Coordinates of C-alpha atoms in Angstrom, one line a residue:
X1 CA 21.0 13.1 65.7
X2 CA 18.7 14.4 68.7
X3 CA 15.3 13.6 69.4
X4 CA 12.5 16.2 70.2
X5 CA 10.2 14.8 73.0
X6 CA 7.8 17.6 73.1
X7 CA 4.2 16.8 71.8
X8 CA 4.4 16.6 68.1
X9 CA 1.1 18.4 67.5
X10 CA 2.9 21.3 68.5
X11 CA 5.6 21.0 66.0
X12 CA 3.2 21.5 63.0
X13 CA 4.0 18.2 61.2
X14 CA 3.9 18.2 57.3
X15 CA 1.9 15.2 56.7
X16 CA 1.3 13.5 53.3
X17 CA -0.8 10.6 52.6
X18 CA 1.4 8.4 50.7
X19 CA 1.0 6.1 47.5
X20 CA 3.3 3.4 46.1
X21 CA 5.3 5.6 44.1
X22 CA 5.6 7.9 47.1
X23 CA 6.9 5.0 49.2
X24 CA 9.7 4.7 46.7
X25 CA 10.4 8.5 46.7
X26 CA 10.8 8.3 50.7
X27 CA 13.1 5.6 50.4
X28 CA 15.4 7.4 48.1
X29 CA 15.3 10.5 50.3
X30 CA 16.4 8.1 53.3
X31 CA 19.3 6.9 51.6
X32 CA 20.3 10.5 50.3
X33 CA 19.8 12.1 53.9
X34 CA 21.5 8.9 55.8
X35 CA 18.5 8.3 58.0
X36 CA 18.4 4.7 59.0
X37 CA 15.2 2.4 59.0
X38 CA 15.8 1.6 62.7
X39 CA 15.5 5.4 63.6
X40 CA 11.9 5.2 62.1
X41 CA 10.8 2.3 64.5
X42 CA 12.3 4.1 67.6
X43 CA 10.3 7.5 66.4
X44 CA 6.7 6.0 66.4
X45 CA 4.0 8.3 67.2
X46 CA 2.0 8.0 70.3
X47 CA -0.7 10.0 69.2
X48 CA -3.6 7.9 68.1
X49 CA -5.1 10.1 65.4
X50 CA -2.0 10.8 63.5
X51 CA -2.0 9.0 59.9
X52 CA 1.2 7.6 58.5
X53 CA 3.4 10.1 57.0
X54 CA 6.5 12.0 57.0
X55 CA 7.7 14.5 59.4
X56 CA 10.7 16.6 58.8
X57 CA 12.0 18.9 61.4
X58 CA 15.3 21.0 61.6
X59 CA 17.1 21.5 64.8
X60 CA 20.3 23.4 65.1
X61 CA 23.2 21.5 66.9
X62 CA 25.5 23.4 69.0
X63 CA 28.5 21.4 68.1
X64 CA 28.5 22.7 64.6
X65 CA 30.3 25.7 64.0
X66 CA 29.0 26.3 60.5
X67 CA 25.4 26.8 61.9
X68 CA 24.1 23.9 59.8
X69 CA 20.9 22.1 60.3
X70 CA 20.2 18.4 61.2
X71 CA 17.5 17.0 59.3
X72 CA 15.4 14.2 61.4
X73 CA 12.8 12.1 60.0
X74 CA 9.8 10.6 61.9
X75 CA 7.3 8.1 61.1
X76 CA 3.9 8.4 62.8
X77 CA 1.4 5.9 62.6
X78 CA -2.2 6.1 64.3
X79 CA -3.3 3.4 66.8
X80 CA -6.7 2.0 66.9
X81 CA -8.8 2.6 69.9
X82 CA -6.5 5.4 71.2
X83 CA -7.7 8.2 73.6
X84 CA -6.8 11.0 71.2
X85 CA -9.6 12.5 69.1
X86 CA -9.1 12.3 65.3
X87 CA -9.4 15.4 63.2
X88 CA -12.7 16.3 61.7
X89 CA -11.6 16.7 58.2
X90 CA -11.2 13.5 56.0
X91 CA -7.9 13.5 54.1
X92 CA -7.9 13.3 50.3
X93 CA -7.5 10.0 48.6
X94 CA -4.5 9.3 46.6
X95 CA -2.9 13.0 46.1
X96 CA -1.0 13.4 42.7
X97 CA 2.7 12.5 42.7
X98 CA 3.6 15.8 41.4
X99 CA 1.7 17.8 44.1
X100 CA 3.7 15.7 46.9
X101 CA 7.0 16.4 45.2
X102 CA 6.4 20.0 45.0
X103 CA 5.4 20.3 48.7
X104 CA 8.1 18.2 49.7
X105 CA 10.6 20.2 48.0
X106 CA 9.1 23.3 49.4
X107 CA 9.4 22.1 53.0
X108 CA 13.1 20.8 52.3
X109 CA 14.0 24.4 51.3
X110 CA 12.3 26.0 54.2
X111 CA 14.6 23.8 56.3
X112 CA 17.6 24.7 54.5
X113 CA 18.0 21.2 52.4
X114 CA 19.1 22.2 49.0
X115 CA 17.0 20.1 46.3
X116 CA 18.2 20.0 42.7
X117 CA 15.6 19.3 40.0
X118 CA 16.5 17.0 37.2
X119 CA 14.5 19.5 34.9
X120 CA 11.2 20.7 34.3
X121 CA 8.5 18.7 32.8
X122 CA 7.5 19.6 29.3
X123 CA 3.7 18.8 29.8
X124 CA 2.8 19.9 33.5
X125 CA 6.1 22.5 33.7
X126 CA 6.8 21.4 37.3
X127 CA 10.3 20.3 38.4
X128 CA 11.4 16.6 38.2
X129 CA 12.7 15.1 41.3
X130 CA 12.3 11.1 40.5
X131 CA 12.8 9.4 37.2
X132 CA 12.9 11.6 34.2
X133 CA 12.3 11.0 30.4
X134 CA 14.5 13.0 28.0
X135 CA 12.9 13.4 24.4
X136 CA 12.4 15.8 21.6
X137 CA 14.9 18.4 23.6
X138 CA 12.7 18.3 26.7
X139 CA 12.4 16.5 30.1
X140 CA 9.4 14.8 31.2
X141 CA 7.7 13.1 34.1
X142 CA 7.6 9.4 32.9
X143 CA 3.8 9.5 33.7
X144 CA 3.4 12.7 31.2
X145 CA 5.1 11.7 28.3
X146 CA 2.3 10.3 26.5
X147 CA 0.8 9.8 23.0
X148 CA -0.6 13.0 21.8
X149 CA -3.6 10.8 20.2
X150 CA -4.3 7.9 22.5
X151 CA -2.8 9.4 25.8
X152 CA -1.1 6.1 26.6
X153 CA 2.3 6.4 28.2
X154 CA 5.0 5.9 26.0
X155 CA 7.9 4.7 28.4
X156 CA 10.6 3.1 26.4
X157 CA 8.7 2.3 23.3
X158 CA 9.5 3.8 20.0
X159 CA 7.5 7.0 19.1
X160 CA 7.4 9.7 16.3
X161 CA 7.3 13.5 16.4
X162 CA 5.2 15.7 14.3
X163 CA 4.5 19.3 14.8
X164 CA 6.5 19.0 18.2
X165 CA 3.9 16.4 19.7
X166 CA 4.9 12.9 20.4
X167 CA 2.8 9.9 18.8
X168 CA 3.1 6.3 19.5
X169 CA 3.9 4.1 16.7
X170 CA 0.6 2.7 15.9
X171 CA -1.3 6.1 15.9
X172 CA 1.3 7.8 14.0
X173 CA 1.1 5.4 11.1
X174 CA -2.7 5.3 11.4
X175 CA -2.9 9.1 11.3
X176 CA -0.1 10.2 9.0
X177 CA 1.5 7.3 7.0
X178 CA 0.6 7.1 3.4
X179 CA -2.3 4.4 2.7
X180 CA -2.0 1.6 0.3
X181 CA -4.9 2.0 -2.5
X182 CA -5.2 -1.8 -2.6
X183 CA -5.7 -2.6 1.3
X184 CA -6.3 0.8 2.7
X185 CA -3.6 -0.2 5.3
X186 CA -0.7 2.2 6.5
X187 CA 2.3 1.8 4.6
X188 CA 5.1 1.3 7.2
X189 CA 8.2 0.5 5.0
X190 CA 8.8 0.4 1.3
X191 CA 6.2 2.1 -0.9
X192 CA 5.3 2.1 -4.5
X193 CA 4.0 5.2 -6.4
X194 CA 1.9 4.8 -9.2
X195 CA -1.0 6.0 -11.1
X196 CA -1.2 9.0 -8.6
X197 CA -1.5 6.7 -5.6
X198 CA 0.5 4.8 -3.1
X199 CA 0.7 1.0 -2.8
X200 CA 2.5 -1.8 -0.7
X201 CA 4.9 -3.4 -3.0
X202 CA 3.2 -6.6 -2.5
X203 CA -0.2 -5.1 -3.7
X204 CA 0.8 -3.7 -6.9
X205 CA 0.4 -6.3 -9.6
X206 CA -1.6 -6.8 -12.7
X207 CA -5.4 -6.3 -12.5
X208 CA -6.1 -9.2 -14.8
X209 CA -3.6 -11.9 -14.1
X210 CA -2.2 -11.0 -10.8
X211 CA 1.3 -11.2 -11.7
X212 CA 3.8 -8.8 -10.4
X213 CA 5.2 -6.4 -12.8
X214 CA 8.8 -6.9 -14.1
X215 CA 11.4 -4.8 -15.8
X216 CA 9.1 -4.1 -18.7
X217 CA 6.6 -2.3 -16.3
X218 CA 3.0 -1.9 -16.6
X219 CA 0.3 -0.3 -18.9
X220 CA -2.6 1.8 -17.7
X221 CA -6.3 1.7 -18.5
X222 CA -9.2 3.2 -16.9
X223 CA -7.3 3.8 -13.6
X224 CA -5.9 0.2 -13.6
X225 CA -2.5 -1.5 -14.2
X226 CA -2.0 -4.3 -16.4
X227 CA 1.1 -6.4 -17.5
X228 CA 2.2 -6.1 -21.2
X229 CA 0.5 -9.3 -22.3
X230 CA -2.8 -8.7 -20.7
X231 CA -3.0 -5.2 -21.8
X232 CA -2.5 -5.8 -25.4
X233 CA -4.8 -8.9 -25.3
X234 CA -7.5 -7.0 -23.8
X235 CA -7.2 -3.4 -25.4
X236 CA -4.7 -3.6 -28.4
X237 CA -6.2 -3.5 -31.9
X238 CA -6.7 -7.1 -33.2
X239 CA -5.0 -8.4 -36.7
X240 CA -7.6 -9.1 -39.3
X241 CA -5.6 -12.3 -40.3
X242 CA -4.7 -14.0 -37.0
X243 CA -6.9 -12.2 -34.5
X244 CA -4.1 -11.6 -32.2
X245 CA -2.8 -8.4 -30.5
X246 CA -0.8 -5.9 -32.9
X247 CA 2.2 -4.7 -30.9
X248 CA 4.2 -3.1 -33.5
X249 CA 4.2 -2.4 -37.0
X250 CA 1.0 -3.1 -39.0
X251 CA -0.8 -2.7 -42.4
X252 CA -4.1 -0.9 -42.7
X253 CA -6.5 -2.2 -45.3
X254 CA -10.0 -3.2 -45.7
X255 CA -10.9 -0.9 -42.6
X256 CA -8.9 -3.4 -40.7
X257 CA -5.3 -3.5 -39.1
X258 CA -2.9 -6.5 -40.1
X259 CA 0.3 -7.8 -39.1
X260 CA 2.5 -7.4 -42.2
X261 CA 3.3 -11.1 -42.3
X262 CA -0.7 -11.7 -42.1
X263 CA -1.7 -9.6 -44.9
X264 CA -1.4 -12.3 -47.8
X265 CA -3.9 -13.8 -50.3
X266 CA -6.5 -15.7 -48.1
X267 CA -6.6 -18.7 -50.6
X268 CA -2.8 -19.3 -51.6
X269 CA -1.0 -17.2 -48.5
X270 CA 1.2 -15.5 -51.3
X271 CA 2.1 -11.9 -50.2
X272 CA 1.0 -9.4 -52.4
X273 CA 3.7 -7.8 -55.0
X274 CA 3.9 -3.9 -54.6
X275 CA 0.9 -4.1 -52.0
X276 CA -1.6 -4.8 -55.0
X277 CA -4.6 -7.0 -54.0
X278 CA -8.0 -7.9 -54.7
X279 CA -10.9 -7.8 -52.5
X280 CA -13.7 -10.3 -52.0
X281 CA -16.2 -10.5 -49.1
X282 CA -13.9 -8.3 -47.0
X283 CA -10.8 -10.6 -47.6
X284 CA -7.8 -10.0 -49.7
X285 CA -7.0 -12.2 -52.8
X286 CA -4.4 -12.4 -55.5
X287 CA -5.8 -11.8 -58.9
X288 CA -6.1 -15.6 -59.8
X289 CA -8.2 -16.5 -56.6
X290 CA -10.1 -13.4 -56.8
X291 CA -11.6 -14.1 -60.2
X292 CA -11.8 -17.9 -59.2
X293 CA -13.9 -16.9 -56.2
X294 CA -16.1 -14.8 -58.5
X295 CA -16.0 -17.5 -61.3
X296 CA -14.2 -15.3 -63.7
X297 CA -11.4 -17.6 -64.6
X298 CA -11.1 -18.8 -68.2
X299 CA -12.0 -22.7 -68.0
X300 CA -9.6 -23.0 -70.8
X301 CA -6.3 -21.2 -69.7
X302 CA -7.3 -20.7 -66.0
X303 CA -6.3 -17.1 -66.2
X304 CA -8.6 -14.1 -65.4
X305 CA -11.1 -12.7 -67.9
X306 CA -10.7 -9.0 -67.9
X307 CA -12.5 -8.3 -71.2
X308 CA -14.8 -10.1 -73.5
X309 CA -15.7 -13.7 -72.4
X310 CA -18.1 -16.8 -73.4
X311 CA -20.0 -18.3 -70.9
X312 CA -21.2 -21.9 -72.0
X313 CA -21.7 -25.2 -70.0
X314 CA -21.7 -23.4 -66.8
X315 CA -18.2 -22.0 -67.5
X316 CA -16.5 -18.9 -68.6
X317 CA -14.1 -18.8 -71.4
X318 CA -11.7 -16.2 -73.2
X319 CA -13.2 -16.1 -76.9
X320 CA -10.0 -17.5 -78.2
X321 CA -10.0 -20.2 -75.6
X322 CA -13.4 -21.6 -76.4
X323 CA -12.3 -24.4 -79.0
X324 CA -13.4 -27.6 -80.0
X325 CA -11.8 -30.5 -77.9
X326 CA -10.9 -32.5 -80.9
X327 CA -9.6 -30.2 -83.4
X328 CA -9.0 -27.2 -81.3
X329 CA -10.9 -24.8 -83.6
X330 CA -12.4 -21.7 -82.2
X331 CA -16.1 -22.1 -81.6
X332 CA -19.1 -20.0 -81.5
X333 CA -21.5 -20.0 -78.6
X334 CA -24.3 -21.3 -80.8
X335 CA -22.6 -23.9 -83.0
X336 CA -21.1 -26.5 -80.6
X337 CA -21.9 -29.9 -79.3
X338 CA -21.4 -30.9 -75.6
X339 CA -20.1 -34.3 -74.7
X340 CA -18.7 -35.5 -71.4
X341 CA -18.7 -31.8 -70.1
X342 CA -16.4 -30.9 -73.4
X343 CA -17.3 -28.7 -76.4
X344 CA -16.9 -30.2 -80.0
X345 CA -17.5 -28.8 -83.4
X346 CA -20.4 -30.2 -85.6
X347 CA -18.2 -32.1 -87.8
X348 CA -16.0 -33.7 -85.0
X349 CA -19.1 -34.4 -83.1
X350 CA -20.7 -36.5 -85.9
X351 CA -17.3 -38.2 -86.6
X352 CA -16.6 -39.3 -82.9
X353 CA -20.0 -39.9 -81.5
X354 CA -22.4 -40.7 -84.3

């Protein structure tokens, strides 16, 4: 490698203000071009005003038959208190890495050094010379592969694609995942769809008791889900006998619904034969207890009085059952004597008590 001893200002150096990421790129180029670090120290600039940068020159070598070019690399560093005059313009602070890469590639091409890009960035449409991210069928500069919503660099994190745009996991779920009707949070895994809504499985439970639904499923009322027990307890018709919910078969009578086993005489709890019953005060009774409640049972035979009756001593009798308690002869209403709550004819009363 030859060294140019002519003043550097006449060479028209390409000077770049470096950043930390540019330093890494320069080191990578040094390794590929075979430039040793010792050469950098030997090629320090003597000009005071030059800032640290990269100078790339090409000098043909007579010994080479193919007319190739030799690339030399120099590091120029300004010295404090030098005699040279600094340039009048102030260098721009921290130029973008992609600008540096594009300029560096252009200079290398002018010098005859072939550079091969790793691809074209899907965001800035410029060649990629350093690290590359491959995603969604495209290549990207790492700093340009960002979440469409929050603009944070995705890096090696998981991401989601929607309409050809990348989203970080958090923003994708917040923007596009279904929402739980109970907590309004995004649903990331399993989902329950019911009542035209979506739910976290752990948030879909009975609105009354909070129990999770089993194999029997749920019942809906006014947009809310209930377990079978609470639904029937709260909303099913109630039996007129036991006041519990009616779930299956029922009997409709007296403007009320009844469990079949509850529709019996309210006094003796005997089922009604052929469904025939008597009503008193809104309750069903058998014939005997119906007349008993109404006071229409014969005090003599304890059977209902359906025709003529005799009322005496605060009781009712079939005419044929109103008899003397001693001789058992039929009595007329006005021709009997009462003793110890029993009726007697005139003759028996005189014989027994007079």
